[in-house]
PDB file of C-alpha atoms in Angstrom:
ATOM      1  CA  UNK A   1      79.205 -91.762 -25.461  1.00 55.00           C
ATOM      2  CA  UNK A   2      78.118 -92.302 -21.861  1.00 60.00           C
ATOM      3  CA  UNK A   3      75.987 -89.871 -19.878  1.00 58.00           C
ATOM      4  CA  UNK A   4      79.075 -88.788 -17.951  1.00 76.00           C
ATOM      5  CA  UNK A   5      80.710 -87.453 -21.128  1.00 85.00           C
ATOM      6  CA  UNK A   6      77.642 -85.528 -22.228  1.00 88.00           C
ATOM      7  CA  UNK A   7      77.558 -82.021 -20.749  1.00 86.00           C
ATOM      8  CA  UNK A   8      74.487 -79.799 -21.046  1.00 85.00           C
ATOM      9  CA  UNK A   9      75.085 -76.044 -20.877  1.00 85.00           C
ATOM     10  CA  UNK A  10      72.270 -73.553 -20.336  1.00 85.00           C
ATOM     11  CA  UNK A  11      72.510 -70.840 -22.963  1.00 86.00           C
ATOM     12  CA  UNK A  12      69.143 -69.143 -23.258  1.00 90.00           C
ATOM     13  CA  UNK A  13      65.589 -68.978 -22.010  1.00 92.00           C
ATOM     14  CA  UNK A  14      62.713 -68.650 -24.490  1.00 93.00           C
ATOM     15  CA  UNK A  15      59.585 -67.031 -23.100  1.00 94.00           C
ATOM     16  CA  UNK A  16      56.376 -67.562 -25.044  1.00 94.00           C
ATOM     17  CA  UNK A  17      54.226 -64.462 -24.574  1.00 96.00           C
ATOM     18  CA  UNK A  18      50.784 -63.208 -25.591  1.00 97.00           C
ATOM     19  CA  UNK A  19      51.741 -59.557 -26.172  1.00 96.00           C
ATOM     20  CA  UNK A  20      55.268 -58.860 -27.397  1.00 95.00           C
ATOM     21  CA  UNK A  21      55.265 -55.123 -26.630  1.00 95.00           C
ATOM     22  CA  UNK A  22      53.989 -55.651 -23.076  1.00 97.00           C
ATOM     23  CA  UNK A  23      56.546 -58.390 -22.383  1.00 97.00           C
ATOM     24  CA  UNK A  24      59.342 -56.342 -23.948  1.00 96.00           C
ATOM     25  CA  UNK A  25      58.494 -53.407 -21.641  1.00 96.00           C
ATOM     26  CA  UNK A  26      58.423 -55.683 -18.579  1.00 98.00           C
ATOM     27  CA  UNK A  27      61.754 -57.409 -19.189  1.00 97.00           C
ATOM     28  CA  UNK A  28      63.509 -54.232 -20.392  1.00 96.00           C
ATOM     29  CA  UNK A  29      61.983 -51.470 -18.249  1.00 96.00           C
ATOM     30  CA  UNK A  30      61.219 -53.386 -15.045  1.00 98.00           C
ATOM     31  CA  UNK A  31      63.896 -56.096 -14.895  1.00 97.00           C
ATOM     32  CA  UNK A  32      66.573 -54.115 -16.734  1.00 96.00           C
ATOM     33  CA  UNK A  33      67.251 -56.571 -19.554  1.00 96.00           C
ATOM     34  CA  UNK A  34      69.330 -55.032 -22.327  1.00 96.00           C
ATOM     35  CA  UNK A  35      68.521 -55.624 -26.001  1.00 93.00           C
ATOM     36  CA  UNK A  36      70.740 -58.151 -27.772  1.00 92.00           C
ATOM     37  CA  UNK A  37      70.991 -57.469 -31.526  1.00 86.00           C
ATOM     38  CA  UNK A  38      71.262 -61.123 -32.629  1.00 81.00           C
ATOM     39  CA  UNK A  39      68.869 -62.484 -35.230  1.00 71.00           C
ATOM     40  CA  UNK A  40      66.095 -64.253 -33.380  1.00 72.00           C
ATOM     41  CA  UNK A  41      63.966 -65.286 -36.368  1.00 80.00           C
ATOM     42  CA  UNK A  42      61.667 -62.342 -35.687  1.00 82.00           C
ATOM     43  CA  UNK A  43      61.871 -62.704 -31.902  1.00 90.00           C
ATOM     44  CA  UNK A  44      63.731 -60.075 -29.866  1.00 94.00           C
ATOM     45  CA  UNK A  45      66.668 -61.163 -27.697  1.00 95.00           C
ATOM     46  CA  UNK A  46      67.789 -59.629 -24.403  1.00 96.00           C
ATOM     47  CA  UNK A  47      70.616 -60.063 -21.918  1.00 95.00           C
ATOM     48  CA  UNK A  48      69.664 -60.320 -18.259  1.00 94.00           C
ATOM     49  CA  UNK A  49      72.843 -60.866 -16.293  1.00 91.00           C
ATOM     50  CA  UNK A  50      74.503 -63.999 -17.670  1.00 89.00           C
ATOM     51  CA  UNK A  51      71.296 -65.163 -19.352  1.00 90.00           C
ATOM     52  CA  UNK A  52      70.095 -64.636 -22.890  1.00 93.00           C
ATOM     53  CA  UNK A  53      66.319 -64.337 -23.100  1.00 94.00           C
ATOM     54  CA  UNK A  54      64.185 -64.353 -26.224  1.00 95.00           C
ATOM     55  CA  UNK A  55      60.535 -63.365 -26.351  1.00 95.00           C
ATOM     56  CA  UNK A  56      58.425 -65.481 -28.684  1.00 94.00           C
ATOM     57  CA  UNK A  57      54.968 -63.929 -29.267  1.00 93.00           C
ATOM     58  CA  UNK A  58      53.037 -67.090 -30.058  1.00 93.00           C
ATOM     59  CA  UNK A  59      51.055 -67.802 -26.871  1.00 92.00           C
ATOM     60  CA  UNK A  60      47.267 -67.543 -27.127  1.00 92.00           C
ATOM     61  CA  UNK A  61      46.637 -67.059 -23.403  1.00 91.00           C
ATOM     62  CA  UNK A  62      48.337 -66.404 -20.071  1.00 89.00           C
ATOM     63  CA  UNK A  63      49.845 -69.219 -18.047  1.00 87.00           C
ATOM     64  CA  UNK A  64      47.171 -71.075 -16.114  1.00 80.00           C
ATOM     65  CA  UNK A  65      49.696 -72.213 -13.512  1.00 72.00           C
ATOM     66  CA  UNK A  66      49.253 -70.986  -9.984  1.00 74.00           C
ATOM     67  CA  UNK A  67      51.920 -71.110  -7.319  1.00 73.00           C
ATOM     68  CA  UNK A  68      52.383 -73.515  -5.557  1.00 75.00           C
ATOM     69  CA  UNK A  69      49.627 -75.701  -6.997  1.00 78.00           C
ATOM     70  CA  UNK A  70      51.058 -76.542 -10.426  1.00 77.00           C
ATOM     71  CA  UNK A  71      54.339 -77.830 -11.751  1.00 83.00           C
ATOM     72  CA  UNK A  72      56.221 -74.970 -13.380  1.00 82.00           C
ATOM     73  CA  UNK A  73      59.543 -73.392 -14.159  1.00 87.00           C
ATOM     74  CA  UNK A  74      60.431 -70.409 -11.972  1.00 89.00           C
ATOM     75  CA  UNK A  75      63.031 -67.842 -12.992  1.00 92.00           C
ATOM     76  CA  UNK A  76      65.271 -66.993  -9.997  1.00 94.00           C
ATOM     77  CA  UNK A  77      66.813 -63.512  -9.832  1.00 96.00           C
ATOM     78  CA  UNK A  78      68.895 -61.789  -7.162  1.00 97.00           C
ATOM     79  CA  UNK A  79      69.079 -58.073  -6.382  1.00 97.00           C
ATOM     80  CA  UNK A  80      71.289 -56.020  -4.091  1.00 97.00           C
ATOM     81  CA  UNK A  81      68.269 -54.210  -2.573  1.00 97.00           C
ATOM     82  CA  UNK A  82      65.050 -56.209  -2.322  1.00 97.00           C
ATOM     83  CA  UNK A  83      63.190 -53.237  -0.827  1.00 97.00           C
ATOM     84  CA  UNK A  84      64.058 -51.084  -3.843  1.00 97.00           C
ATOM     85  CA  UNK A  85      62.933 -53.910  -6.149  1.00 98.00           C
ATOM     86  CA  UNK A  86      59.631 -54.127  -4.279  1.00 97.00           C
ATOM     87  CA  UNK A  87      59.067 -50.370  -4.753  1.00 98.00           C
ATOM     88  CA  UNK A  88      59.961 -50.655  -8.454  1.00 98.00           C
ATOM     89  CA  UNK A  89      57.440 -53.472  -8.889  1.00 98.00           C
ATOM     90  CA  UNK A  90      54.755 -51.376  -7.168  1.00 98.00           C
ATOM     91  CA  UNK A  91      55.449 -48.385  -9.470  1.00 98.00           C
ATOM     92  CA  UNK A  92      55.104 -50.623 -12.530  1.00 98.00           C
ATOM     93  CA  UNK A  93      52.051 -52.434 -11.119  1.00 97.00           C
ATOM     94  CA  UNK A  94      53.771 -55.827 -11.313  1.00 97.00           C
ATOM     95  CA  UNK A  95      51.657 -58.706 -10.026  1.00 95.00           C
ATOM     96  CA  UNK A  96      53.016 -59.821  -6.646  1.00 96.00           C
ATOM     97  CA  UNK A  97      52.380 -63.503  -5.954  1.00 93.00           C
ATOM     98  CA  UNK A  98      54.116 -63.625  -2.571  1.00 93.00           C
ATOM     99  CA  UNK A  99      55.064 -60.386  -0.796  1.00 95.00           C
ATOM    100  CA  UNK A 100      58.588 -59.811   0.415  1.00 96.00           C
ATOM    101  CA  UNK A 101      59.619 -61.338   3.714  1.00 96.00           C
ATOM    102  CA  UNK A 102      62.910 -59.428   3.593  1.00 95.00           C
ATOM    103  CA  UNK A 103      64.664 -62.401   2.007  1.00 97.00           C
ATOM    104  CA  UNK A 104      62.689 -62.989  -1.207  1.00 96.00           C
ATOM    105  CA  UNK A 105      59.436 -62.280  -2.994  1.00 97.00           C
ATOM    106  CA  UNK A 106      57.570 -63.869  -5.885  1.00 96.00           C
ATOM    107  CA  UNK A 107      56.221 -61.878  -8.826  1.00 96.00           C
ATOM    108  CA  UNK A 108      54.681 -62.736 -12.189  1.00 95.00           C
ATOM    109  CA  UNK A 109      55.553 -61.443 -15.619  1.00 96.00           C
ATOM    110  CA  UNK A 110      52.690 -60.066 -17.766  1.00 96.00           C
ATOM    111  CA  UNK A 111      51.730 -63.594 -18.826  1.00 95.00           C
ATOM    112  CA  UNK A 112      51.736 -65.020 -15.317  1.00 93.00           C
ATOM    113  CA  UNK A 113      55.150 -66.693 -15.458  1.00 94.00           C
ATOM    114  CA  UNK A 114      56.672 -66.936 -11.980  1.00 94.00           C
ATOM    115  CA  UNK A 115      59.821 -65.047 -11.002  1.00 95.00           C
ATOM    116  CA  UNK A 116      61.490 -65.340  -7.590  1.00 96.00           C
ATOM    117  CA  UNK A 117      63.452 -62.262  -6.580  1.00 98.00           C
ATOM    118  CA  UNK A 118      65.979 -62.811  -3.782  1.00 97.00           C
ATOM    119  CA  UNK A 119      68.017 -60.419  -1.684  1.00 97.00           C
ATOM    120  CA  UNK A 120      71.657 -61.078  -2.617  1.00 94.00           C
ATOM    121  CA  UNK A 121      73.911 -62.089   0.253  1.00 90.00           C
TER     122      UNK A 121
END
């Protein structure tokens, strides 16, 4: 099989976290992820748009990455109203890494993982 015949399909994102309850609240209550009842070997699954996300509570400490100094994966989300998202993040005391410029903003999940939030076109 050549590389051209091999197709990779993204199916899920696993997020290693330090505190399962705190991460569950963030992804469910702040980002609006809905619980997915599948068996995750003790890890809860969620749907966030087209993505499946599982939270794996096995991290000993927060991410040491800082934007833009370190190589990292960044989750990219879009919203219909970036201003409303910014107010929601403030109410939930979400860490803002880069404030909104009207087009996008950068936040961190409870373990410091980067999330870009863009105004949908």
